[in-house]
Amino acid sequence: MAALMDLDTAIDRTTEGVLTIDRTETVSLAAASERVLAVDVVADRDLPPFNRAAMDGYAYDHDHAATSRPVCGHIQAGDPMQVDVSPGQCVGIATGAPVPPSCNTVVPHELTDRSDPLTITADAPPRGGNIHPQAADAARGNILINAGQLLSSAEVGIAAMTGYKSLLVRAKPQITLLTSGDEVVGAGIEPASHQIRNSNHPMISMLAARAGGELNQHHHLADDPNALTAVLEHAADSADVIVTTGGISAGKHDFLPDAFEKLGCQWRIAGVAMKPGKPIRVGRLQDCVVVCLPGNPVSSLVTGAIFLAPIIRALVGLTPGPRWRTVRLTETIRSNPHRTLLRPAHTPTSATVSIPTWQGSGDLAHLAGTRGIVRLPLGKQVDAGTEVPFTRWP
C-alpha cells in the first residue's frame, strides 16, 4: 500500500495544471458582487473632471492680495461655472462645486467673518488650498481596476462613477455534484430508521457557490458500478469540475476510484495523511477536474474547503489558497503523531479559536457556529495558548 501524501504536498498539488477558464459573460453592476473582472475598467474622463471645492467656503485668486473681497455670487455643487470672479473678488462655494478658472484657493467659512465684503479672520490657506485638482485621482484613459480583480462594493462604485452599466466578468466554473450512498435519501423524503438525509448536496453546493462556482447538475448515485459508470461517462460533458461525495474508501461498495480510472482519470492526489478526510482524491478526466470528497459530512466539508474551494478559485484566476492566519488555542487539545488534524473551530475573538467537542466525522450537528478550520501540528497534545493556522469556511 502506497504511503499517504502529506497535507502540504497535497495542497500544492491541488491546483497544478488548473488553468483559468476563458469563458466570460456580461452582468449588471447589481449582479457583479464577488465576480472576477475579465477586462480592465478605464477612466472615461479625468477624475475629478474639474477643480473641485473640498470645503464649504469662498473661492478667490490667492495671488491678488486684498484685505476684504466683495462676494460676487454663490456656486452650489452641480452648478455650471458661469460666475465671473474678478481679481480681488470672491465667490461663495459649496463642497463638490466646480472652482471657477480665475480662482485657485478656497477659504473655509470658519476662517472668515461670512460678510460681504468678506474678511479672512485667521491665517489664510496656501495657494491651492482646499481644492481637489482636476485629474488628481486619475486621468482619462487610466486603468482604475485591473482585469482579474474580485469585485466588491468599492469596485462597483468605481465602475458606476466611470459610466459602466454592466461589466464583463469571468464565467463561473460549472460544477457537477454526484452524491452517493444507498443509505442516503433526498430532500422531502422521510427517511426510514436505517437511512439518513442528504446533507452533502446542499452543503457542498453552497461551499462551491461561495468559492465562485455554480452547480449545474446534481445526481445521487446508487451503490451499483454499472449505474455509476453510466452517469460518469457523461458527467464531464458540461462541467469544469466533477465533485463526488462518498464511495472512495475501502469498502466493497466503494466503486468510484475504479470507475473513474476506467474512463481515463489520472489522479494527482489519492489519499492524504490528514484527519478527517484521508480518502480525498483529486484528478483530471478529459478537460475536467475531478474532486472526490469523503462521504461523512464533516470530512466532506473539511476537504471541500481545503481542496475544492482552491480549485474553483484557480479556475477564475484568483489566488487559490487556503488562506491561513495565525490564532491561539483557548484549550489544550489532543493531536495525532501521524496525521495532520484539521478541526472545525469557533472564533471567540479574532485572535483565538475554540474547538468544539464532537463525535467524529459523521457528527455534523456539533459544527453549528464554527467559522472555519484549525490545523493542529503533529504530536500527542497541543497546549492552550499555542499558535496554530486557521482558515475560514468558504
mmCIF file of C-alpha atoms in Angstrom:
data_model
loop_
_atom_site.group_PDB
_atom_site.id
_atom_site.type_symbol
_atom_site.label_atom_id
_atom_site.label_comp_id
_atom_site.label_asym_id
_atom_site.label_seq_id
_atom_site.Cartn_x
_atom_site.Cartn_y
_atom_site.Cartn_z
ATOM 1 C CA MET A 1 0.000 0.000 0.000
ATOM 2 C CA ALA A 2 1.420 3.394 -1.033
ATOM 3 C CA ALA A 3 2.316 5.893 1.687
ATOM 4 C CA LEU A 4 -0.184 8.693 2.190
ATOM 5 C CA MET A 5 0.733 12.108 0.830
ATOM 6 C CA ASP A 6 1.420 14.772 3.458
ATOM 7 C CA LEU A 7 -1.019 17.666 3.644
ATOM 8 C CA ASP A 8 1.341 20.407 2.424
ATOM 9 C CA THR A 9 2.305 18.426 -0.670
ATOM 10 C CA ALA A 10 -1.347 17.689 -1.356
ATOM 11 C CA ILE A 11 -2.307 21.362 -1.075
ATOM 12 C CA ASP A 12 0.487 22.295 -3.501
ATOM 13 C CA ARG A 13 -0.634 19.651 -5.986
ATOM 14 C CA THR A 14 -4.309 20.515 -5.760
ATOM 15 C CA THR A 15 -4.195 23.268 -8.360
ATOM 16 C CA GLU A 16 -1.301 22.031 -10.504
ATOM 17 C CA GLY A 17 -2.311 22.352 -14.138
ATOM 18 C CA VAL A 18 -5.591 24.111 -13.322
ATOM 19 C CA LEU A 19 -5.948 26.875 -15.908
ATOM 20 C CA THR A 20 -8.161 29.929 -15.731
ATOM 21 C CA ILE A 21 -11.297 29.348 -17.765
ATOM 22 C CA ASP A 22 -11.600 31.639 -20.783
ATOM 23 C CA ARG A 23 -15.401 31.964 -20.879
ATOM 24 C CA THR A 24 -16.875 35.350 -19.986
ATOM 25 C CA GLU A 25 -20.286 36.891 -19.517
ATOM 26 C CA THR A 26 -21.724 40.363 -19.052
ATOM 27 C CA VAL A 27 -23.517 41.132 -15.790
ATOM 28 C CA SER A 28 -25.202 44.219 -14.414
ATOM 29 C CA LEU A 29 -23.455 46.164 -11.677
ATOM 30 C CA ALA A 30 -26.071 44.879 -9.238
ATOM 31 C CA ALA A 31 -25.057 41.294 -10.056
ATOM 32 C CA ALA A 32 -21.278 41.896 -10.084
ATOM 33 C CA SER A 33 -20.561 41.282 -6.386
ATOM 34 C CA GLU A 34 -17.893 38.592 -5.834
ATOM 35 C CA ARG A 35 -17.407 38.105 -9.580
ATOM 36 C CA VAL A 36 -13.974 38.317 -11.223
ATOM 37 C CA LEU A 37 -13.431 41.134 -13.695
ATOM 38 C CA ALA A 38 -12.447 39.949 -17.199
ATOM 39 C CA VAL A 39 -11.283 43.288 -18.693
ATOM 40 C CA ASP A 40 -9.751 46.473 -17.300
ATOM 41 C CA VAL A 41 -12.064 49.259 -16.165
ATOM 42 C CA VAL A 42 -10.748 52.506 -17.676
ATOM 43 C CA ALA A 43 -11.479 56.131 -16.746
ATOM 44 C CA ASP A 44 -13.637 57.732 -19.430
ATOM 45 C CA ARG A 45 -12.663 61.232 -18.262
ATOM 46 C CA ASP A 46 -10.441 62.964 -15.730
ATOM 47 C CA LEU A 47 -11.245 62.274 -12.081
ATOM 48 C CA PRO A 48 -12.278 64.642 -10.737
ATOM 49 C CA PRO A 49 -13.370 66.141 -14.072
ATOM 50 C CA PHE A 50 -12.841 69.718 -12.809
ATOM 51 C CA ASN A 51 -11.092 71.571 -9.999
ATOM 52 C CA ARG A 52 -13.452 70.742 -7.155
ATOM 53 C CA ALA A 53 -14.010 72.600 -3.895
ATOM 54 C CA ALA A 54 -13.071 70.405 -0.942
ATOM 55 C CA MET A 55 -14.699 72.663 1.688
ATOM 56 C CA ASP A 56 -17.700 74.944 2.074
ATOM 57 C CA GLY A 57 -16.329 78.478 1.927
ATOM 58 C CA TYR A 58 -15.205 81.102 -0.566
ATOM 59 C CA ALA A 59 -13.091 80.740 -3.706
ATOM 60 C CA TYR A 60 -10.724 83.501 -4.795
ATOM 61 C CA ASP A 61 -7.421 84.308 -6.503
ATOM 62 C CA HIS A 62 -4.725 83.860 -3.855
ATOM 63 C CA ASP A 63 -2.234 85.798 -5.989
ATOM 64 C CA HIS A 64 -4.288 89.013 -5.740
ATOM 65 C CA ALA A 65 -3.788 90.420 -2.259
ATOM 66 C CA ALA A 66 -6.784 92.080 -0.600
ATOM 67 C CA THR A 67 -7.879 92.738 2.982
ATOM 68 C CA SER A 68 -11.550 92.403 2.068
ATOM 69 C CA ARG A 69 -13.202 90.930 -1.005
ATOM 70 C CA PRO A 70 -16.660 91.593 -2.455
ATOM 71 C CA VAL A 71 -18.739 88.418 -2.763
ATOM 72 C CA CYS A 72 -19.976 88.149 -6.346
ATOM 73 C CA GLY A 73 -22.242 85.139 -6.032
ATOM 74 C CA HIS A 74 -22.511 81.538 -4.840
ATOM 75 C CA ILE A 75 -21.801 78.229 -6.581
ATOM 76 C CA GLN A 76 -23.573 75.057 -5.472
ATOM 77 C CA ALA A 77 -22.449 71.510 -6.261
ATOM 78 C CA GLY A 78 -23.928 70.752 -9.669
ATOM 79 C CA ASP A 79 -23.882 74.385 -10.856
ATOM 80 C CA PRO A 80 -22.016 75.189 -14.071
ATOM 81 C CA MET A 81 -19.019 77.522 -13.796
ATOM 82 C CA GLN A 82 -20.830 80.646 -15.018
ATOM 83 C CA VAL A 83 -19.792 83.083 -12.286
ATOM 84 C CA ASP A 84 -17.148 85.581 -13.398
ATOM 85 C CA VAL A 85 -14.864 86.245 -10.441
ATOM 86 C CA SER A 86 -12.644 89.271 -10.980
ATOM 87 C CA PRO A 87 -9.305 89.766 -9.194
ATOM 88 C CA GLY A 88 -9.966 90.997 -5.681
ATOM 89 C CA GLN A 89 -13.410 89.387 -5.553
ATOM 90 C CA CYS A 90 -14.524 86.053 -4.143
ATOM 91 C CA VAL A 91 -17.438 83.691 -4.636
ATOM 92 C CA GLY A 92 -19.252 81.541 -2.094
ATOM 93 C CA ILE A 93 -18.808 77.877 -2.909
ATOM 94 C CA ALA A 94 -20.119 74.523 -1.646
ATOM 95 C CA THR A 95 -18.152 71.330 -1.186
ATOM 96 C CA GLY A 96 -18.036 69.469 -4.505
ATOM 97 C CA ALA A 97 -18.776 72.511 -6.644
ATOM 98 C CA PRO A 98 -16.545 73.458 -9.607
ATOM 99 C CA VAL A 99 -13.988 76.151 -8.819
ATOM 100 C CA PRO A 100 -14.015 78.998 -11.381
ATOM 101 C CA PRO A 101 -10.870 79.178 -13.590
ATOM 102 C CA SER A 102 -9.892 82.557 -12.155
ATOM 103 C CA CYS A 103 -9.781 81.134 -8.589
ATOM 104 C CA ASN A 104 -7.048 79.000 -7.081
ATOM 105 C CA THR A 105 -7.854 78.841 -3.346
ATOM 106 C CA VAL A 106 -10.858 78.099 -1.129
ATOM 107 C CA VAL A 107 -11.021 79.525 2.380
ATOM 108 C CA PRO A 108 -13.422 77.675 4.767
ATOM 109 C CA HIS A 109 -16.341 79.598 6.245
ATOM 110 C CA GLU A 110 -14.965 79.281 9.752
ATOM 111 C CA LEU A 111 -11.839 81.302 8.852
ATOM 112 C CA THR A 112 -13.921 84.278 7.686
ATOM 113 C CA ASP A 113 -16.474 86.753 9.014
ATOM 114 C CA ARG A 114 -19.016 85.496 6.401
ATOM 115 C CA SER A 115 -19.768 89.106 5.430
ATOM 116 C CA ASP A 116 -19.908 90.979 2.132
ATOM 117 C CA PRO A 117 -17.300 92.191 1.547
ATOM 118 C CA LEU A 118 -15.514 89.198 3.033
ATOM 119 C CA THR A 119 -12.705 89.408 5.550
ATOM 120 C CA ILE A 120 -10.460 86.444 6.316
ATOM 121 C CA THR A 121 -10.163 86.422 10.088
ATOM 122 C CA ALA A 122 -7.441 83.763 10.553
ATOM 123 C CA ASP A 123 -4.411 82.544 8.637
ATOM 124 C CA ALA A 124 -5.428 82.142 5.008
ATOM 125 C CA PRO A 125 -4.920 78.762 3.296
ATOM 126 C CA PRO A 126 -1.931 78.479 0.952
ATOM 127 C CA ARG A 127 -2.384 78.839 -2.790
ATOM 128 C CA GLY A 128 -4.332 75.795 -3.980
ATOM 129 C CA GLY A 129 -5.708 75.105 -0.506
ATOM 130 C CA ASN A 130 -8.956 73.137 -0.200
ATOM 131 C CA ILE A 131 -9.147 72.426 -3.922
ATOM 132 C CA HIS A 132 -9.206 68.873 -5.277
ATOM 133 C CA PRO A 133 -7.447 69.407 -8.643
ATOM 134 C CA GLN A 134 -8.779 68.069 -11.924
ATOM 135 C CA ALA A 135 -7.302 64.604 -12.734
ATOM 136 C CA ALA A 136 -5.715 64.342 -9.264
ATOM 137 C CA ASP A 137 -7.309 60.891 -8.821
ATOM 138 C CA ALA A 138 -6.905 59.633 -12.377
ATOM 139 C CA ALA A 139 -6.523 60.953 -15.880
ATOM 140 C CA ARG A 140 -8.755 59.937 -18.751
ATOM 141 C CA GLY A 141 -7.609 56.564 -20.074
ATOM 142 C CA ASN A 142 -6.014 55.417 -16.812
ATOM 143 C CA ILE A 143 -6.798 51.862 -15.689
ATOM 144 C CA LEU A 144 -8.856 52.068 -12.500
ATOM 145 C CA ILE A 145 -9.495 48.348 -11.933
ATOM 146 C CA ASN A 146 -7.310 45.629 -13.414
ATOM 147 C CA ALA A 147 -8.758 42.516 -15.009
ATOM 148 C CA GLY A 148 -8.653 39.635 -12.530
ATOM 149 C CA GLN A 149 -9.901 41.721 -9.609
ATOM 150 C CA LEU A 150 -12.519 40.143 -7.345
ATOM 151 C CA LEU A 151 -15.299 42.705 -7.315
ATOM 152 C CA SER A 152 -16.722 44.208 -4.141
ATOM 153 C CA SER A 153 -18.808 47.294 -3.364
ATOM 154 C CA ALA A 154 -15.844 49.623 -3.900
ATOM 155 C CA GLU A 155 -15.110 48.379 -7.429
ATOM 156 C CA VAL A 156 -18.791 48.512 -8.371
ATOM 157 C CA GLY A 157 -18.861 52.124 -7.202
ATOM 158 C CA ILE A 158 -15.794 52.936 -9.304
ATOM 159 C CA ALA A 159 -17.345 51.312 -12.356
ATOM 160 C CA ALA A 160 -20.559 53.291 -11.904
ATOM 161 C CA MET A 161 -18.567 56.520 -11.477
ATOM 162 C CA THR A 162 -16.843 55.777 -14.768
ATOM 163 C CA GLY A 163 -20.045 55.252 -16.741
ATOM 164 C CA TYR A 164 -20.282 51.451 -16.730
ATOM 165 C CA LYS A 165 -23.775 49.962 -16.506
ATOM 166 C CA SER A 166 -22.510 46.387 -16.797
ATOM 167 C CA LEU A 167 -19.202 44.554 -16.554
ATOM 168 C CA LEU A 168 -17.554 41.700 -18.414
ATOM 169 C CA VAL A 169 -16.658 39.025 -15.858
ATOM 170 C CA ARG A 170 -15.219 35.536 -15.966
ATOM 171 C CA ALA A 171 -17.869 32.852 -16.180
ATOM 172 C CA LYS A 172 -18.451 30.806 -13.075
ATOM 173 C CA PRO A 173 -16.911 27.317 -13.155
ATOM 174 C CA GLN A 174 -19.647 24.769 -13.773
ATOM 175 C CA ILE A 175 -19.887 22.112 -11.063
ATOM 176 C CA THR A 176 -21.452 18.666 -11.440
ATOM 177 C CA LEU A 177 -22.097 17.217 -7.979
ATOM 178 C CA LEU A 178 -22.535 13.468 -7.554
ATOM 179 C CA THR A 179 -23.535 12.334 -4.070
ATOM 180 C CA SER A 180 -23.691 8.630 -3.271
ATOM 181 C CA GLY A 181 -24.877 6.020 -0.821
ATOM 182 C CA ASP A 182 -27.906 3.726 -0.724
ATOM 183 C CA GLU A 183 -28.496 4.850 2.855
ATOM 184 C CA VAL A 184 -28.980 8.496 1.785
ATOM 185 C CA VAL A 185 -32.370 9.982 0.861
ATOM 186 C CA GLY A 186 -33.035 13.344 -0.786
ATOM 187 C CA ALA A 187 -34.903 16.401 0.423
ATOM 188 C CA GLY A 188 -38.599 15.878 1.019
ATOM 189 C CA ILE A 189 -38.289 12.137 1.531
ATOM 190 C CA GLU A 190 -38.958 10.812 5.011
ATOM 191 C CA PRO A 191 -36.014 8.570 5.907
ATOM 192 C CA ALA A 192 -36.551 5.093 7.271
ATOM 193 C CA SER A 193 -34.908 4.198 10.566
ATOM 194 C CA HIS A 194 -31.833 2.872 8.723
ATOM 195 C CA GLN A 195 -31.464 5.879 6.385
ATOM 196 C CA ILE A 196 -30.073 9.418 6.613
ATOM 197 C CA ARG A 197 -30.893 12.634 4.790
ATOM 198 C CA ASN A 198 -28.586 14.069 2.136
ATOM 199 C CA SER A 199 -26.747 16.912 3.876
ATOM 200 C CA ASN A 200 -23.789 16.831 1.463
ATOM 201 C CA HIS A 201 -25.800 18.048 -1.522
ATOM 202 C CA PRO A 202 -26.839 21.485 -0.161
ATOM 203 C CA MET A 203 -23.699 21.859 1.952
ATOM 204 C CA ILE A 204 -21.178 21.268 -0.862
ATOM 205 C CA SER A 205 -23.354 23.212 -3.313
ATOM 206 C CA MET A 206 -23.168 26.257 -1.047
ATOM 207 C CA LEU A 207 -19.440 25.814 -0.452
ATOM 208 C CA ALA A 208 -18.835 25.682 -4.214
ATOM 209 C CA ALA A 209 -21.022 28.735 -4.796
ATOM 210 C CA ARG A 210 -19.262 30.760 -2.102
ATOM 211 C CA ALA A 211 -15.924 29.829 -3.674
ATOM 212 C CA GLY A 212 -17.154 31.192 -7.019
ATOM 213 C CA GLY A 213 -18.610 28.142 -8.748
ATOM 214 C CA GLU A 214 -22.088 27.294 -9.988
ATOM 215 C CA LEU A 215 -23.853 23.958 -9.601
ATOM 216 C CA ASN A 216 -25.246 22.887 -12.965
ATOM 217 C CA GLN A 217 -26.124 19.258 -12.225
ATOM 218 C CA HIS A 218 -26.715 17.002 -9.250
ATOM 219 C CA HIS A 219 -27.187 13.244 -9.309
ATOM 220 C CA HIS A 220 -27.412 10.832 -6.449
ATOM 221 C CA LEU A 221 -25.562 7.631 -7.308
ATOM 222 C CA ALA A 222 -26.687 4.181 -6.296
ATOM 223 C CA ASP A 223 -24.063 1.774 -4.970
ATOM 224 C CA ASP A 224 -24.042 -0.037 -8.309
ATOM 225 C CA PRO A 225 -20.951 0.002 -10.556
ATOM 226 C CA ASN A 226 -22.931 -0.187 -13.820
ATOM 227 C CA ALA A 227 -25.272 2.668 -12.924
ATOM 228 C CA LEU A 228 -22.293 4.642 -11.644
ATOM 229 C CA THR A 229 -20.311 4.271 -14.866
ATOM 230 C CA ALA A 230 -23.283 5.348 -16.972
ATOM 231 C CA VAL A 231 -23.530 8.648 -15.082
ATOM 232 C CA LEU A 232 -19.770 9.281 -15.037
ATOM 233 C CA GLU A 233 -19.458 8.804 -18.808
ATOM 234 C CA HIS A 234 -21.481 11.991 -19.356
ATOM 235 C CA ALA A 235 -20.504 13.936 -16.259
ATOM 236 C CA ALA A 236 -17.639 15.768 -17.959
ATOM 237 C CA ASP A 237 -19.735 16.964 -20.919
ATOM 238 C CA SER A 238 -20.875 20.209 -19.308
ATOM 239 C CA ALA A 239 -18.692 20.581 -16.223
ATOM 240 C CA ASP A 240 -15.418 22.221 -15.296
ATOM 241 C CA VAL A 241 -15.335 20.273 -12.034
ATOM 242 C CA ILE A 242 -16.888 16.930 -11.139
ATOM 243 C CA VAL A 243 -17.353 16.654 -7.379
ATOM 244 C CA THR A 244 -18.329 13.397 -5.720
ATOM 245 C CA THR A 245 -19.090 12.603 -2.094
ATOM 246 C CA GLY A 246 -18.646 9.099 -0.715
ATOM 247 C CA GLY A 247 -17.721 5.867 -2.434
ATOM 248 C CA ILE A 248 -13.919 6.273 -2.192
ATOM 249 C CA SER A 249 -12.945 4.374 0.955
ATOM 250 C CA ALA A 250 -12.019 0.696 1.282
ATOM 251 C CA GLY A 251 -15.499 -0.800 1.464
ATOM 252 C CA LYS A 252 -16.733 -3.331 -1.063
ATOM 253 C CA HIS A 253 -19.299 -0.823 -2.380
ATOM 254 C CA ASP A 254 -16.756 1.977 -2.879
ATOM 255 C CA PHE A 255 -16.645 1.792 -6.675
ATOM 256 C CA LEU A 256 -15.821 5.380 -7.619
ATOM 257 C CA PRO A 257 -11.987 5.274 -7.958
ATOM 258 C CA ASP A 258 -12.073 2.243 -10.293
ATOM 259 C CA ALA A 259 -14.928 3.700 -12.308
ATOM 260 C CA PHE A 260 -13.083 6.970 -12.867
ATOM 261 C CA GLU A 261 -9.855 5.169 -13.770
ATOM 262 C CA LYS A 262 -11.632 3.031 -16.391
ATOM 263 C CA LEU A 263 -12.749 6.276 -18.037
ATOM 264 C CA GLY A 264 -9.152 7.569 -18.100
ATOM 265 C CA CYS A 265 -8.990 9.693 -14.944
ATOM 266 C CA GLN A 266 -5.438 10.476 -13.801
ATOM 267 C CA TRP A 267 -5.047 11.109 -10.061
ATOM 268 C CA ARG A 268 -2.844 13.876 -8.672
ATOM 269 C CA ILE A 269 -3.887 13.074 -5.119
ATOM 270 C CA ALA A 270 -5.060 9.671 -3.880
ATOM 271 C CA GLY A 271 -5.210 9.818 -0.099
ATOM 272 C CA VAL A 272 -3.689 12.315 2.327
ATOM 273 C CA ALA A 273 -2.258 11.901 5.840
ATOM 274 C CA MET A 274 -4.991 14.059 7.390
ATOM 275 C CA LYS A 275 -7.957 13.564 9.678
ATOM 276 C CA PRO A 276 -10.747 13.855 8.789
ATOM 277 C CA GLY A 277 -10.541 13.378 5.016
ATOM 278 C CA LYS A 278 -7.885 10.719 4.489
ATOM 279 C CA PRO A 279 -9.512 9.175 1.322
ATOM 280 C CA ILE A 280 -9.641 12.529 -0.596
ATOM 281 C CA ARG A 281 -8.801 12.239 -4.306
ATOM 282 C CA VAL A 282 -8.096 14.907 -6.918
ATOM 283 C CA GLY A 283 -7.505 14.163 -10.574
ATOM 284 C CA ARG A 284 -8.353 15.007 -14.162
ATOM 285 C CA LEU A 285 -10.806 13.406 -16.573
ATOM 286 C CA GLN A 286 -10.623 14.840 -20.100
ATOM 287 C CA ASP A 287 -10.788 18.624 -19.555
ATOM 288 C CA CYS A 288 -12.482 18.280 -16.166
ATOM 289 C CA VAL A 289 -11.023 18.470 -12.685
ATOM 290 C CA VAL A 290 -12.271 15.590 -10.532
ATOM 291 C CA VAL A 291 -12.586 16.069 -6.762
ATOM 292 C CA CYS A 292 -13.706 13.024 -4.785
ATOM 293 C CA LEU A 293 -14.687 14.007 -1.254
ATOM 294 C CA PRO A 294 -15.353 11.510 1.542
ATOM 295 C CA GLY A 295 -18.997 10.767 2.306
ATOM 296 C CA ASN A 296 -19.051 11.539 6.034
ATOM 297 C CA PRO A 297 -20.371 15.120 6.176
ATOM 298 C CA VAL A 298 -17.636 16.656 8.351
ATOM 299 C CA SER A 299 -14.949 15.038 6.180
ATOM 300 C CA SER A 300 -16.756 16.272 3.088
ATOM 301 C CA LEU A 301 -16.963 19.824 4.412
ATOM 302 C CA VAL A 302 -13.328 19.964 5.563
ATOM 303 C CA THR A 303 -11.879 18.516 2.358
ATOM 304 C CA GLY A 304 -14.213 20.691 0.298
ATOM 305 C CA ALA A 305 -12.781 23.769 1.989
ATOM 306 C CA ILE A 306 -9.150 22.649 1.678
ATOM 307 C CA PHE A 307 -9.218 21.146 -1.839
ATOM 308 C CA LEU A 308 -12.380 22.015 -3.788
ATOM 309 C CA ALA A 309 -12.584 25.727 -2.974
ATOM 310 C CA PRO A 310 -8.974 26.450 -4.105
ATOM 311 C CA ILE A 311 -9.617 24.669 -7.412
ATOM 312 C CA ILE A 312 -12.670 26.829 -8.089
ATOM 313 C CA ARG A 313 -10.721 29.962 -7.198
ATOM 314 C CA ALA A 314 -7.888 28.926 -9.525
ATOM 315 C CA LEU A 315 -10.375 28.402 -12.367
ATOM 316 C CA VAL A 316 -11.473 32.051 -12.131
ATOM 317 C CA GLY A 317 -7.886 33.285 -11.831
ATOM 318 C CA LEU A 318 -7.767 34.045 -8.109
ATOM 319 C CA THR A 319 -5.021 33.033 -5.684
ATOM 320 C CA PRO A 320 -6.152 29.534 -4.730
ATOM 321 C CA GLY A 321 -5.486 29.250 -1.003
ATOM 322 C CA PRO A 322 -6.403 28.010 1.517
ATOM 323 C CA ARG A 323 -5.627 31.310 3.219
ATOM 324 C CA TRP A 324 -4.278 30.650 6.695
ATOM 325 C CA ARG A 325 -3.844 33.119 9.554
ATOM 326 C CA THR A 326 -2.341 32.533 12.969
ATOM 327 C CA VAL A 327 -4.566 32.206 16.040
ATOM 328 C CA ARG A 328 -4.172 30.841 19.571
ATOM 329 C CA LEU A 329 -5.934 27.816 21.018
ATOM 330 C CA THR A 330 -8.159 28.528 24.014
ATOM 331 C CA GLU A 331 -7.821 24.979 25.386
ATOM 332 C CA THR A 332 -5.431 22.031 25.331
ATOM 333 C CA ILE A 333 -6.251 19.599 22.504
ATOM 334 C CA ARG A 334 -5.182 16.040 21.742
ATOM 335 C CA SER A 335 -3.308 15.798 18.463
ATOM 336 C CA ASN A 336 -2.036 12.934 16.276
ATOM 337 C CA PRO A 337 1.618 11.981 15.689
ATOM 338 C CA HIS A 338 0.999 10.530 12.210
ATOM 339 C CA ARG A 339 -1.784 12.525 10.529
ATOM 340 C CA THR A 340 -2.451 16.250 10.414
ATOM 341 C CA LEU A 341 -5.639 17.018 12.315
ATOM 342 C CA LEU A 342 -7.998 19.596 10.818
ATOM 343 C CA ARG A 343 -10.673 20.619 13.280
ATOM 344 C CA PRO A 344 -13.727 22.828 12.722
ATOM 345 C CA ALA A 345 -13.471 25.695 15.198
ATOM 346 C CA HIS A 346 -15.286 28.632 16.757
ATOM 347 C CA THR A 347 -13.616 32.046 16.873
ATOM 348 C CA PRO A 348 -14.381 33.671 20.270
ATOM 349 C CA THR A 349 -12.135 36.561 19.211
ATOM 350 C CA SER A 350 -10.236 37.424 16.042
ATOM 351 C CA ALA A 351 -7.057 36.054 17.625
ATOM 352 C CA THR A 352 -8.331 32.857 19.279
ATOM 353 C CA VAL A 353 -10.077 29.618 18.342
ATOM 354 C CA SER A 354 -12.060 27.101 20.344
ATOM 355 C CA ILE A 355 -12.584 23.539 19.105
ATOM 356 C CA PRO A 356 -15.988 22.013 19.900
ATOM 357 C CA THR A 357 -16.352 18.535 21.338
ATOM 358 C CA TRP A 358 -17.526 16.183 18.620
ATOM 359 C CA GLN A 359 -18.037 12.506 17.951
ATOM 360 C CA GLY A 360 -16.124 12.041 14.684
ATOM 361 C CA SER A 361 -16.561 12.858 11.008
ATOM 362 C CA GLY A 362 -20.227 11.890 10.951
ATOM 363 C CA ASP A 363 -21.089 14.411 13.672
ATOM 364 C CA LEU A 364 -22.202 17.426 11.663
ATOM 365 C CA ALA A 365 -24.507 18.610 14.474
ATOM 366 C CA HIS A 366 -21.648 19.927 16.629
ATOM 367 C CA LEU A 367 -20.333 22.204 13.872
ATOM 368 C CA ALA A 368 -23.070 24.814 14.354
ATOM 369 C CA GLY A 369 -21.441 28.210 14.837
ATOM 370 C CA THR A 370 -17.984 27.139 13.662
ATOM 371 C CA ARG A 371 -16.262 29.639 11.397
ATOM 372 C CA GLY A 372 -13.505 27.592 9.804
ATOM 373 C CA ILE A 373 -10.775 25.025 10.292
ATOM 374 C CA VAL A 374 -7.804 24.960 12.633
ATOM 375 C CA ARG A 375 -4.744 22.910 11.686
ATOM 376 C CA LEU A 376 -3.009 21.104 14.559
ATOM 377 C CA PRO A 377 0.684 20.164 14.480
ATOM 378 C CA LEU A 378 1.716 16.507 14.583
ATOM 379 C CA GLY A 379 2.139 15.203 18.114
ATOM 380 C CA LYS A 380 0.181 13.880 21.053
ATOM 381 C CA GLN A 381 -1.038 17.156 22.531
ATOM 382 C CA VAL A 382 -1.274 20.840 21.689
ATOM 383 C CA ASP A 383 -1.352 23.106 24.717
ATOM 384 C CA ALA A 384 -3.703 26.005 25.275
ATOM 385 C CA GLY A 385 -2.158 29.250 24.030
ATOM 386 C CA THR A 386 -0.285 27.542 21.182
ATOM 387 C CA GLU A 387 -0.340 29.470 17.911
ATOM 388 C CA VAL A 388 -1.886 27.436 15.087
ATOM 389 C CA PRO A 389 -3.047 28.127 11.487
ATOM 390 C CA PHE A 390 -6.741 28.857 10.906
ATOM 391 C CA THR A 391 -8.698 29.271 7.665
ATOM 392 C CA ARG A 392 -12.315 30.368 7.306
ATOM 393 C CA TRP A 393 -15.028 28.325 5.649
ATOM 394 C CA PRO A 394 -15.638 29.438 2.054
#
